[in-house]
Amino acid sequence: MEPFPDQFMEFHPIHGTNVRLDHSGTQATRVESFANGVCFSKRPLKPGEIFLIEIEDKELGWCGHLRVGLTAKDPRSLEVVPEYSIPDLTDSGDSWIFAITRNHNKIIEDSGAGGQEAGDGGLAGGRRLGRGEVEDGAVGEGDRGGGGGNNNNNNKPKTFFTDSHLHIENIRIPRDKLVGRSRPGRYSHILDDLYKTNCLPPTARRSRIGVLYVPKGQDLADMHMVINGEDMGASAKGIPSTQPLHAVVDVFAATKCVRIVQVEYGFSSLQTLCRKAIQKHIVHRMAIDWLELPEALKHYCKYE
C-alpha cells in the first residue's frame, strides 16, 4: 500500500469516567477502580494504519489486563461510555475487542472458522477467530475482576527481527517503534536487545500493543493485533470497512496507564534523525545525561 501522511495520534476526549488524559491527549491513566477505563482514538483509523500504545504503569491486585480493538461506533454518538469494553461494548454490536493476556494472544484458526464473516454471525459482536484462549485468570468473557488460574505455557517464537518493516499481507509498518525500550540504566543496552527478541510479556510495562485493519475486498477487512513487533494474526475477520473504524483501548484491571506511540511511515522526522544520531555515538543511554542537551531531548533519546 502507498504510505499515507503521518498524523499525530491522540485519544478521544470522550472516554470512561475513571480515565484522565494528560495535556497532550496521548497518555491515559485509570485513576480509580478497575473499570470505566474505555478510551477511543480521536479520529478513525485509515486502512493499514496502526494505533500503537505502550503500557506505562500497572496496578497490582486486579485480575485481567488491557483490552484493545476496533469499533464502528462514533464516540460522540454514545449516550454514555460503557463500563467495560467486554462485554458491554461488544454486545452492543459493531465492535471487535481483543483481551490481551500474558501468554496466549496468537490466533489459531480452526478449519471451520476461516470462512466466517461478520455478516454470517461468526464474528459479530467482537468474538475472536479460531480457538483463542480465555484471558489469564478470567472465569469467562463477562469476568469483571474476579480471580482464577494462570497458564505459564509460552509458545512465542524467540526470533531476532532483521527486517526494517513488519509485513502484514500488503501492509508495511516500520519496526522502529513497534518494540519498546527498557528504563535507562546500567544494563539497559542488554535489556533492549532482549526486548527485540519478543521476550517481554505482552502485559508487562514497556510492552507495545497495536491494532489495525487490513482490507480484504468486498468492503470487508480483518483486524490484526501487533504485540512487541509480532503480528498475532487476524483476531476478527469480515469486519465491514465502509464505515469509519475507531481504535478502542480499555485500560482495564491490572493495566493502569498507557501512552500512544507515534509511528512514522514516511521519511523520518528531524526529531527522530537527531535521536538516532545521538544514540549512535554513545555507549549506553545513561551517557545521555552527561550531554549538554535540553532536558526534553534527553528524555526523548532515553525513552524512544
Short mmCIF file of C-alpha atoms in Angstrom, two decimals:
data_model
loop_
_atom_site.label_atom_id
_atom_site.label_comp_id
_atom_site.label_asym_id
_atom_site.label_seq_id
_atom_site.Cartn_x
_atom_site.Cartn_y
_atom_site.Cartn_z
CA MET A 1 0.00 0.00 0.00
CA GLU A 2 1.09 3.56 -0.59
CA PRO A 3 2.36 5.25 2.58
CA PHE A 4 -0.04 7.84 3.98
CA PRO A 5 0.96 11.17 5.54
CA ASP A 6 1.89 10.93 9.20
CA GLN A 7 -0.77 12.35 11.50
CA PHE A 8 -0.46 12.87 15.24
CA MET A 9 -2.42 10.24 17.15
CA GLU A 10 -4.43 11.23 20.22
CA PHE A 11 -7.09 9.78 22.49
CA HIS A 12 -10.64 10.99 22.03
CA PRO A 13 -11.83 13.49 24.67
CA ILE A 14 -14.82 11.20 25.24
CA HIS A 15 -13.76 8.29 27.47
CA GLY A 16 -14.61 6.28 30.58
CA THR A 17 -15.34 8.13 33.81
CA ASN A 18 -12.22 6.80 35.56
CA VAL A 19 -9.81 7.88 32.81
CA ARG A 20 -7.66 11.01 32.91
CA LEU A 21 -5.77 12.18 29.84
CA ASP A 22 -2.56 14.22 30.01
CA HIS A 23 -2.30 17.65 28.38
CA SER A 24 -1.13 16.17 25.07
CA GLY A 25 -4.01 13.71 24.85
CA THR A 26 -1.57 10.83 24.31
CA GLN A 27 -1.48 9.29 27.80
CA ALA A 28 -4.47 7.69 29.50
CA THR A 29 -4.47 6.80 33.20
CA ARG A 30 -7.21 5.00 35.11
CA VAL A 31 -7.32 6.89 38.39
CA GLU A 32 -9.52 4.54 40.43
CA SER A 33 -11.28 1.16 40.50
CA PHE A 34 -10.59 -1.42 37.76
CA ALA A 35 -13.29 -0.48 35.22
CA ASN A 36 -14.65 2.57 33.37
CA GLY A 37 -11.33 2.82 31.54
CA VAL A 38 -12.55 2.66 27.92
CA CYS A 39 -10.79 5.06 25.53
CA PHE A 40 -11.05 5.71 21.79
CA SER A 41 -8.78 7.11 19.11
CA LYS A 42 -9.57 10.75 18.39
CA ARG A 43 -10.10 10.02 14.70
CA PRO A 44 -10.93 6.89 12.71
CA LEU A 45 -8.02 4.77 11.51
CA LYS A 46 -7.08 4.52 7.86
CA PRO A 47 -6.65 1.08 6.24
CA GLY A 48 -3.30 -0.34 7.33
CA GLU A 49 -2.70 2.43 9.90
CA ILE A 50 -1.68 1.10 13.31
CA PHE A 51 -2.84 2.57 16.61
CA LEU A 52 0.12 1.75 18.85
CA ILE A 53 0.28 2.10 22.63
CA GLU A 54 2.82 1.28 25.33
CA ILE A 55 1.93 0.10 28.83
CA GLU A 56 3.32 2.74 31.19
CA ASP A 57 2.12 1.53 34.57
CA LYS A 58 0.46 -1.47 36.22
CA GLU A 59 -1.67 -1.86 39.34
CA LEU A 60 -1.34 -4.99 41.46
CA GLY A 61 -4.33 -6.73 42.95
CA TRP A 62 -6.58 -6.90 39.88
CA CYS A 63 -7.20 -9.85 37.59
CA GLY A 64 -7.31 -9.09 33.86
CA HIS A 65 -5.36 -6.83 31.55
CA LEU A 66 -5.56 -4.38 28.68
CA ARG A 67 -8.23 -4.82 26.01
CA VAL A 68 -7.75 -3.44 22.52
CA GLY A 69 -9.79 -3.46 19.32
CA LEU A 70 -11.93 -1.52 16.86
CA THR A 71 -15.41 -0.05 16.86
CA ALA A 72 -17.61 1.35 14.12
CA LYS A 73 -19.39 3.48 16.70
CA ASP A 74 -18.61 7.19 16.75
CA PRO A 75 -17.69 8.04 20.37
CA ARG A 76 -19.70 11.24 20.05
CA SER A 77 -22.84 9.20 19.40
CA LEU A 78 -22.62 7.32 22.71
CA GLU A 79 -25.06 8.40 25.39
CA VAL A 80 -22.65 7.00 27.96
CA VAL A 81 -19.26 5.31 27.58
CA PRO A 82 -19.66 1.62 28.53
CA GLU A 83 -18.18 0.49 31.83
CA TYR A 84 -16.45 -2.44 30.12
CA SER A 85 -15.37 -2.96 26.53
CA ILE A 86 -16.08 -6.69 27.01
CA PRO A 87 -18.94 -7.47 27.17
CA ASP A 88 -20.72 -4.09 27.25
CA LEU A 89 -19.32 -2.53 24.07
CA THR A 90 -19.10 -5.77 22.09
CA ASP A 91 -22.64 -6.82 22.98
CA SER A 92 -23.97 -3.54 21.58
CA GLY A 93 -22.66 -4.57 18.13
CA ASP A 94 -20.22 -3.15 15.56
CA SER A 95 -17.26 -3.54 17.95
CA TRP A 96 -14.43 -6.07 17.90
CA ILE A 97 -12.35 -6.21 21.09
CA PHE A 98 -9.40 -8.47 21.97
CA ALA A 99 -8.43 -9.20 25.59
CA ILE A 100 -4.63 -9.13 25.90
CA THR A 101 -3.29 -11.94 28.08
CA ARG A 102 0.15 -12.73 29.43
CA ASN A 103 0.72 -15.88 27.40
CA HIS A 104 -1.91 -16.57 24.75
CA ASN A 105 -2.54 -13.94 22.09
CA LYS A 106 -1.59 -15.71 18.86
CA ILE A 107 -4.65 -16.55 16.79
CA ILE A 108 -5.06 -20.23 15.92
CA GLU A 109 -7.55 -20.61 13.09
CA ASP A 110 -9.95 -23.50 13.24
CA SER A 111 -10.77 -25.19 9.95
CA GLY A 112 -14.40 -24.19 10.31
CA ALA A 113 -13.74 -20.59 11.36
CA GLY A 114 -11.71 -19.35 8.42
CA GLY A 115 -14.69 -18.77 6.14
CA GLN A 116 -16.87 -16.98 8.66
CA GLU A 117 -17.57 -13.31 8.28
CA ALA A 118 -19.26 -10.76 10.49
CA GLY A 119 -22.33 -10.81 8.28
CA ASP A 120 -22.70 -14.56 8.84
CA GLY A 121 -22.79 -14.16 12.60
CA GLY A 122 -19.49 -15.94 13.02
CA LEU A 123 -17.57 -12.96 14.39
CA ALA A 124 -20.20 -10.34 15.05
CA GLY A 125 -20.03 -8.61 18.40
CA GLY A 126 -16.27 -8.86 18.82
CA ARG A 127 -15.75 -12.60 19.21
CA ARG A 128 -12.34 -13.99 18.33
CA LEU A 129 -11.44 -16.03 15.31
CA GLY A 130 -10.35 -19.64 15.91
CA ARG A 131 -9.84 -21.28 19.29
CA GLY A 132 -8.27 -18.44 21.20
CA GLU A 133 -7.77 -18.68 24.94
CA VAL A 134 -9.58 -17.40 28.00
CA GLU A 135 -7.98 -14.32 29.48
CA ASP A 136 -5.41 -15.10 32.20
CA GLY A 137 -7.20 -15.54 35.49
CA ALA A 138 -10.62 -14.86 33.96
CA VAL A 139 -13.60 -17.09 34.59
CA GLY A 140 -15.31 -16.12 31.37
CA GLU A 141 -15.96 -13.35 28.87
CA GLY A 142 -18.04 -11.44 31.38
CA ASP A 143 -15.45 -11.62 34.18
CA ARG A 144 -15.20 -8.29 35.92
CA GLY A 145 -12.15 -8.55 38.10
CA GLY A 146 -12.70 -11.98 39.65
CA GLY A 147 -9.94 -14.47 40.43
CA GLY A 148 -8.77 -17.54 38.58
CA GLY A 149 -5.80 -19.55 37.44
CA ASN A 150 -2.79 -18.72 35.30
CA ASN A 151 -1.25 -20.57 32.37
CA ASN A 152 2.53 -20.28 32.09
CA ASN A 153 2.90 -22.12 28.79
CA ASN A 154 4.59 -19.61 26.50
CA ASN A 155 4.78 -20.52 22.82
CA LYS A 156 6.01 -17.19 21.44
CA PRO A 157 8.81 -17.55 18.90
CA LYS A 158 12.13 -16.11 20.04
CA THR A 159 13.45 -14.70 16.80
CA PHE A 160 15.56 -11.64 16.12
CA PHE A 161 13.96 -9.05 13.87
CA THR A 162 16.17 -8.47 10.84
CA ASP A 163 13.65 -6.72 8.57
CA SER A 164 13.16 -2.96 8.92
CA HIS A 165 9.40 -3.37 8.37
CA LEU A 166 6.70 -5.68 9.63
CA HIS A 167 4.72 -7.10 6.70
CA ILE A 168 1.05 -7.98 7.15
CA GLU A 169 -0.15 -9.03 3.71
CA ASN A 170 0.30 -5.87 1.63
CA ILE A 171 0.78 -3.59 4.67
CA ARG A 172 4.27 -2.41 5.68
CA ILE A 173 4.81 -1.00 9.19
CA PRO A 174 8.21 0.38 10.32
CA ARG A 175 9.59 -1.78 13.13
CA ASP A 176 11.45 1.15 14.72
CA LYS A 177 8.60 1.93 17.12
CA LEU A 178 6.91 -1.46 17.43
CA VAL A 179 9.28 -2.70 20.18
CA GLY A 180 9.64 -0.80 23.46
CA ARG A 181 12.81 0.08 25.30
CA SER A 182 13.80 -0.59 28.90
CA ARG A 183 14.15 2.10 31.51
CA PRO A 184 17.57 3.80 31.31
CA GLY A 185 20.13 2.02 33.47
CA ARG A 186 23.47 0.25 33.56
CA TYR A 187 22.08 -2.82 31.77
CA SER A 188 19.56 -1.10 29.51
CA HIS A 189 21.51 -1.96 26.35
CA ILE A 190 21.29 -5.66 27.25
CA LEU A 191 17.59 -5.42 28.08
CA ASP A 192 16.89 -3.59 24.82
CA ASP A 193 18.39 -6.49 22.86
CA LEU A 194 16.22 -8.91 24.83
CA TYR A 195 13.14 -6.81 24.09
CA LYS A 196 13.86 -7.21 20.38
CA THR A 197 13.58 -11.00 20.74
CA ASN A 198 9.98 -10.54 21.91
CA CYS A 199 10.73 -12.00 25.37
CA LEU A 200 8.79 -9.20 27.09
CA PRO A 201 5.38 -10.43 28.31
CA PRO A 202 2.55 -8.64 26.45
CA THR A 203 1.04 -7.40 29.72
CA ALA A 204 4.31 -6.04 31.20
CA ARG A 205 5.43 -2.44 31.47
CA ARG A 206 7.10 -1.20 28.25
CA SER A 207 5.15 -3.72 26.19
CA ARG A 208 3.82 -2.19 22.96
CA ILE A 209 0.50 -3.27 21.51
CA GLY A 210 -1.10 -2.06 18.30
CA VAL A 211 -4.31 -2.62 16.38
CA LEU A 212 -5.03 -2.12 12.67
CA TYR A 213 -7.33 -3.40 9.97
CA VAL A 214 -6.31 -4.87 6.62
CA PRO A 215 -8.71 -4.50 3.64
CA LYS A 216 -9.79 -7.83 2.15
CA GLY A 217 -12.05 -6.69 -0.70
CA GLN A 218 -15.85 -6.52 -0.94
CA ASP A 219 -15.83 -3.71 1.64
CA LEU A 220 -14.56 -6.09 4.33
CA ALA A 221 -11.40 -6.12 6.44
CA ASP A 222 -9.52 -8.23 9.00
CA MET A 223 -8.44 -6.85 12.38
CA HIS A 224 -4.85 -7.61 13.39
CA MET A 225 -3.10 -7.21 16.71
CA VAL A 226 0.64 -6.47 16.82
CA ILE A 227 2.42 -7.18 20.11
CA ASN A 228 6.06 -6.18 20.59
CA GLY A 229 6.76 -6.25 16.87
CA GLU A 230 4.98 -9.54 16.10
CA ASP A 231 1.72 -9.94 14.20
CA MET A 232 -0.70 -12.08 16.21
CA GLY A 233 -2.86 -12.90 13.17
CA ALA A 234 -6.42 -11.93 12.26
CA SER A 235 -8.30 -11.67 15.55
CA ALA A 236 -11.53 -10.78 13.72
CA LYS A 237 -12.46 -11.37 10.09
CA GLY A 238 -15.06 -9.90 7.81
CA ILE A 239 -15.31 -6.52 9.55
CA PRO A 240 -17.34 -4.03 7.46
CA SER A 241 -14.86 -1.37 6.35
CA THR A 242 -17.28 1.04 4.68
CA GLN A 243 -17.88 2.91 7.94
CA PRO A 244 -15.18 4.71 9.97
CA LEU A 245 -13.39 2.49 12.49
CA HIS A 246 -12.03 3.97 15.72
CA ALA A 247 -9.43 2.20 17.84
CA VAL A 248 -10.60 1.08 21.30
CA VAL A 249 -8.28 0.84 24.30
CA ASP A 250 -9.73 -0.39 27.60
CA VAL A 251 -7.33 0.48 30.45
CA PHE A 252 -8.67 -2.43 32.45
CA ALA A 253 -7.80 -4.06 35.79
CA ALA A 254 -4.03 -4.65 36.16
CA THR A 255 -3.24 -2.14 33.39
CA LYS A 256 -3.09 1.31 34.99
CA CYS A 257 -1.67 3.69 32.38
CA VAL A 258 -0.92 3.61 28.64
CA ARG A 259 0.53 6.12 26.19
CA ILE A 260 0.30 6.40 22.42
CA VAL A 261 3.46 5.75 20.40
CA GLN A 262 3.64 7.79 17.20
CA VAL A 263 4.60 5.72 14.13
CA GLU A 264 6.36 7.37 11.20
CA TYR A 265 5.51 5.79 7.85
CA GLY A 266 7.33 8.13 5.50
CA PHE A 267 10.62 9.97 5.91
CA SER A 268 11.88 10.21 9.48
CA SER A 269 11.18 13.48 11.28
CA LEU A 270 14.02 15.81 12.26
CA GLN A 271 13.44 14.81 15.88
CA THR A 272 13.88 11.12 15.03
CA LEU A 273 17.00 11.79 12.94
CA CYS A 274 18.54 13.74 15.83
CA ARG A 275 17.72 10.94 18.25
CA LYS A 276 19.32 8.30 16.04
CA ALA A 277 22.44 10.43 15.52
CA ILE A 278 22.87 10.94 19.26
CA GLN A 279 22.25 7.30 20.13
CA LYS A 280 24.74 6.16 17.51
CA HIS A 281 27.61 7.95 19.27
CA ILE A 282 27.04 6.99 22.90
CA VAL A 283 27.96 3.84 24.81
CA HIS A 284 24.58 3.44 26.51
CA ARG A 285 21.57 5.60 27.28
CA MET A 286 22.72 6.71 30.73
CA ALA A 287 25.52 8.61 29.00
CA ILE A 288 22.89 10.94 27.52
CA ASP A 289 22.63 12.64 30.93
CA TRP A 290 26.23 13.84 30.55
CA LEU A 291 25.50 15.68 27.31
CA GLU A 292 24.68 19.38 27.23
CA LEU A 293 21.25 18.99 25.66
CA PRO A 294 17.77 20.27 26.52
CA GLU A 295 16.06 18.04 29.08
CA ALA A 296 13.16 17.32 26.72
CA LEU A 297 15.57 16.00 24.08
CA LYS A 298 17.42 13.90 26.66
CA HIS A 299 14.14 12.33 27.79
CA TYR A 300 13.16 11.57 24.19
CA CYS A 301 16.52 9.95 23.45
CA LYS A 302 16.38 7.80 26.58
CA TYR A 303 12.86 6.52 26.25
CA GLU A 304 12.18 6.34 22.50
#
